[in-house]
mmCIF file of C-alpha atoms in Angstrom:
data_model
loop_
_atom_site.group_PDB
_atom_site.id
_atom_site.type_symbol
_atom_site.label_atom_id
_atom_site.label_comp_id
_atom_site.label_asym_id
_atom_site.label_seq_id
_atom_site.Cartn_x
_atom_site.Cartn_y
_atom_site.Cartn_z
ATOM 1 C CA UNK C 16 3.786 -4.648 26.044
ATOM 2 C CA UNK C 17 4.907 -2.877 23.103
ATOM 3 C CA UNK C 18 6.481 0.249 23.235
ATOM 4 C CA UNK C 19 4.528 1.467 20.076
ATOM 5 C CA UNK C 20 0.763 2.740 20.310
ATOM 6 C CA UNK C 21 -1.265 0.559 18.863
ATOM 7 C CA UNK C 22 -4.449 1.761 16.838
ATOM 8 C CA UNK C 23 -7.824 0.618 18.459
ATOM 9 C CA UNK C 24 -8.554 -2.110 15.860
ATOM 10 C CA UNK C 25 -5.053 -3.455 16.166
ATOM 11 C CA UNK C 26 -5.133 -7.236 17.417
ATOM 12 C CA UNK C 27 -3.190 -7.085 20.621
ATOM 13 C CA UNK C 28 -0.084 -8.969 18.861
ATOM 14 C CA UNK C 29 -0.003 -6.566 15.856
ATOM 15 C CA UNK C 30 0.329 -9.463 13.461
ATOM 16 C CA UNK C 31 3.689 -10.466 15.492
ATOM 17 C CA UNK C 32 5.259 -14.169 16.262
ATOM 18 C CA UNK C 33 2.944 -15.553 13.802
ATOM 19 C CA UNK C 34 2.870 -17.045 9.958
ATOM 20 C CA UNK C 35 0.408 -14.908 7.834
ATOM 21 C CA UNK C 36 -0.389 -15.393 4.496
ATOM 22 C CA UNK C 37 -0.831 -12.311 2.417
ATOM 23 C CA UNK C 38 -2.531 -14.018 -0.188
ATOM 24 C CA UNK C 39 -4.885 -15.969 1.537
ATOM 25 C CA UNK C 40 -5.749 -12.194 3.767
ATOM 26 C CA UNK C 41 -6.162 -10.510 0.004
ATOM 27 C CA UNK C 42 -9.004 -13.262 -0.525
ATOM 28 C CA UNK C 43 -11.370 -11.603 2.328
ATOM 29 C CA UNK C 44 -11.029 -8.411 0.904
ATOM 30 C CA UNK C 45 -13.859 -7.326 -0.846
ATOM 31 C CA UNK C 46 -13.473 -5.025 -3.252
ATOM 32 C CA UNK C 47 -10.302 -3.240 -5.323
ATOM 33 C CA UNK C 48 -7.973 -0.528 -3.869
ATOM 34 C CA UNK C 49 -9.079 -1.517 -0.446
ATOM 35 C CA UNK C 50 -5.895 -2.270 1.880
ATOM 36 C CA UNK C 51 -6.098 -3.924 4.738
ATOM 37 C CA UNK C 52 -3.639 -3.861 7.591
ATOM 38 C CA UNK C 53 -1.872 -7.576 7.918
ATOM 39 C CA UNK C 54 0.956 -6.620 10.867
ATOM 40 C CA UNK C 55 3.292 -3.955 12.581
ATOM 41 C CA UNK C 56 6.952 -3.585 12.782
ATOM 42 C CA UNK C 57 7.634 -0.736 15.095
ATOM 43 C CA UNK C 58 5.705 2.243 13.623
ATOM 44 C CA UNK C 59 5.507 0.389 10.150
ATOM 45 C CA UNK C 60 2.260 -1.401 8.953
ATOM 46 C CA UNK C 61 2.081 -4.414 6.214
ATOM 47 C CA UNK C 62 -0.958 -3.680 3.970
ATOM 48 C CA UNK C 63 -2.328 -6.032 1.484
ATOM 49 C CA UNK C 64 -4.592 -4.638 -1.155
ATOM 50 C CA UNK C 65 -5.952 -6.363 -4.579
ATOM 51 C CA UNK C 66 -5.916 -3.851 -7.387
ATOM 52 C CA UNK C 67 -7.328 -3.873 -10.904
ATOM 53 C CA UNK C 68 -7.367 -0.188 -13.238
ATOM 54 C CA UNK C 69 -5.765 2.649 -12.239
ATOM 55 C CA UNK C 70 -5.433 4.452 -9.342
ATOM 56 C CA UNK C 71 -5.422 8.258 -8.726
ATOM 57 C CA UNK C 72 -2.224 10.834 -8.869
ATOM 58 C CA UNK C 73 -0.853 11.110 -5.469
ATOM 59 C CA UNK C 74 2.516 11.753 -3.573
ATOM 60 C CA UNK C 75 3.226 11.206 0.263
ATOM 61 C CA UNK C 76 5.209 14.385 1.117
ATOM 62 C CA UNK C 77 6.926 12.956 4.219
ATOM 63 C CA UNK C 78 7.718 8.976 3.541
ATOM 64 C CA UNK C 79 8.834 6.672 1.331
ATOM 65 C CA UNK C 80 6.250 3.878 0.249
ATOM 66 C CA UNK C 81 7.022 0.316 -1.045
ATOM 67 C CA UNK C 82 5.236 -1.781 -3.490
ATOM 68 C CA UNK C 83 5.747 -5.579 -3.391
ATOM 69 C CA UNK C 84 3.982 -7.460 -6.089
ATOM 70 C CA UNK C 85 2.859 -11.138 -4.778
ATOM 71 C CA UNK C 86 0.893 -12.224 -7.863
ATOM 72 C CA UNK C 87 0.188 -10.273 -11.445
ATOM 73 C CA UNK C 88 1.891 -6.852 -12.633
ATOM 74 C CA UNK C 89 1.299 -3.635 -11.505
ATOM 75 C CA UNK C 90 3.047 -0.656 -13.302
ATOM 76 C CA UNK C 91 3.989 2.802 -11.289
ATOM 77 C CA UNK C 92 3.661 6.120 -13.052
ATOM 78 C CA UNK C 93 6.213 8.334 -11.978
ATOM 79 C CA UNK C 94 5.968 12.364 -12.404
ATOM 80 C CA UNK C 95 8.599 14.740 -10.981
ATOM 81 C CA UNK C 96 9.958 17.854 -11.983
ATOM 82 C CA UNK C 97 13.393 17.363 -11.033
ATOM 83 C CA UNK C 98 13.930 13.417 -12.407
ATOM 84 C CA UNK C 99 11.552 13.907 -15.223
ATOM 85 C CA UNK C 100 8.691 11.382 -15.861
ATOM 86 C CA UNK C 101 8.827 8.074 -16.023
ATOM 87 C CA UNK C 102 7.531 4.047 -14.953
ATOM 88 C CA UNK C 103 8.127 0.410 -14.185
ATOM 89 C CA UNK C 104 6.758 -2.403 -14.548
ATOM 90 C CA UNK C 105 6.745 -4.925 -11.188
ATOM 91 C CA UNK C 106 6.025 -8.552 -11.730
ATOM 92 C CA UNK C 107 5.144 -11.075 -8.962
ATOM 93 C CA UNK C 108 7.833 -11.341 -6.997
ATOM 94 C CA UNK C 109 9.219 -7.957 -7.613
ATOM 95 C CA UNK C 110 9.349 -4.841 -5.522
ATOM 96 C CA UNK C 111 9.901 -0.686 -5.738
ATOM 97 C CA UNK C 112 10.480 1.987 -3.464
ATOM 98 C CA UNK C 113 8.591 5.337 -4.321
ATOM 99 C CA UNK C 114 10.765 7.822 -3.141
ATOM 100 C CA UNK C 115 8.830 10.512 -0.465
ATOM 101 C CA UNK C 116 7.431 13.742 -2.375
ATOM 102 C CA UNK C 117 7.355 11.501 -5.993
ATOM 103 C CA UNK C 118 3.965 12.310 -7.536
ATOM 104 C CA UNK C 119 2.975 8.805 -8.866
ATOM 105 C CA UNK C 120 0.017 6.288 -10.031
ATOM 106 C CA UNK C 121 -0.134 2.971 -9.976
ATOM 107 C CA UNK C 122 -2.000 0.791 -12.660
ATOM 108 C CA UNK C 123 -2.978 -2.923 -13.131
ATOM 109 C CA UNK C 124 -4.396 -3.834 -16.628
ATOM 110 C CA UNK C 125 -5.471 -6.942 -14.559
ATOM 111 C CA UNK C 126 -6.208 -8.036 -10.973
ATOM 112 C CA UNK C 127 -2.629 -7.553 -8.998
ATOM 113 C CA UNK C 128 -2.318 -8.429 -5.724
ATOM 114 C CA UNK C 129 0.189 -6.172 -3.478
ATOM 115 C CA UNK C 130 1.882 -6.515 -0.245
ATOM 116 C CA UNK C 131 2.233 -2.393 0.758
ATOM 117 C CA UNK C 132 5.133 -1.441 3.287
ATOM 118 C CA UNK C 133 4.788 2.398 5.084
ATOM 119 C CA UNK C 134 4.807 4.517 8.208
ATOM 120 C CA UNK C 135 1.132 3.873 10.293
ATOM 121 C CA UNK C 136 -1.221 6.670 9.392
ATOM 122 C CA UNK C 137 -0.173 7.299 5.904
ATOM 123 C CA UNK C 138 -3.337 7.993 3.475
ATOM 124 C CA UNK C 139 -3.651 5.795 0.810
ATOM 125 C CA UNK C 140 -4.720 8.332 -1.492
ATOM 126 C CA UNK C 141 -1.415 11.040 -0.239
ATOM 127 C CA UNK C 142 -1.517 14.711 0.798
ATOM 128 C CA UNK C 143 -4.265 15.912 -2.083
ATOM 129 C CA UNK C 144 -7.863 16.012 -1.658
ATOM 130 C CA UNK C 145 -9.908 13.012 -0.230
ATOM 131 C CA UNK C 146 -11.725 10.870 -2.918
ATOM 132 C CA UNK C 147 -13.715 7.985 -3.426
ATOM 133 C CA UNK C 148 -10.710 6.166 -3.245
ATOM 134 C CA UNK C 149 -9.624 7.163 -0.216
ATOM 135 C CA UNK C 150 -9.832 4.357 2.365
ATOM 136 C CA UNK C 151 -9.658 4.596 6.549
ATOM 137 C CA UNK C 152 -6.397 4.005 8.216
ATOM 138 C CA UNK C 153 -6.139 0.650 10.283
ATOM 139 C CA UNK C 154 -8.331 -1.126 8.821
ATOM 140 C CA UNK C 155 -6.892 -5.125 9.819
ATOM 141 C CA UNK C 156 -8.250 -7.788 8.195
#
């Protein structure tokens, strides 16, 4: 037994001692923005997520957040008053850290596909306001 809660819809091995494909789980996703939980490493959950457009404004106060690009580009707008504004560009393969408290949006001028690393519970939309792209926590697919 874990020594971790697990979340309700959780599978009882949290994604563990098996192969997943990321790419293959984005495919029974729906619709855009929509991440899915694909496993759990201690209190950390693997999301993957299909996005296409841009996303909303949005920091995460208390954690850091990683972006792993597994097929397309996605680029991260960065806006903080002590480093100044700023982006990058990810291509498959590549990966960022945004740094906890860094207001930022991320953009795909085509369909991206995203492997997302961060703490169980974060909001996918950060500490503003709820939208209509704010999505459920634990949501395994």
């Amino acid at each position: 037994m874990s020594q971790f809660p697990t979340h309700p819809n959780a599978p009882a091995d949290r994604g563990q001692c098996k192969a997943i494909d990321p790419v293959r789980k984005i495919a029974l996703i729906d619709g855009h923005w929509q991440p899915r939980v694909v496993a759990e490493m201690n209190d950390y959950q693997f999301k993957v997520v299909k996005v296409i457009g841009e996303f909303q404004w949005h920091r995460h106060a208390d954690t850091d957040e990683t972006f792993i690009v597994l097929e397309g580009e996605l680029r991260i707008d960065f806006r903080d008053a002590t480093t100044g504004d700023g982006a990058i560009l990810l291509r498959a393969g590549e990966m960022a850290v945004v740094p906890k408290g860094i207001e930022h949006k991320p953009f795909a001028e085509t369909e991206a596909k995203l492997l997302l690393i961060e703490p169980r519970g974060v909001v996918n939309t950060g500490d503003g306001e709820a939208g209509d792209r704010t999505v459920a926590n634990d949501q395994w697919i």
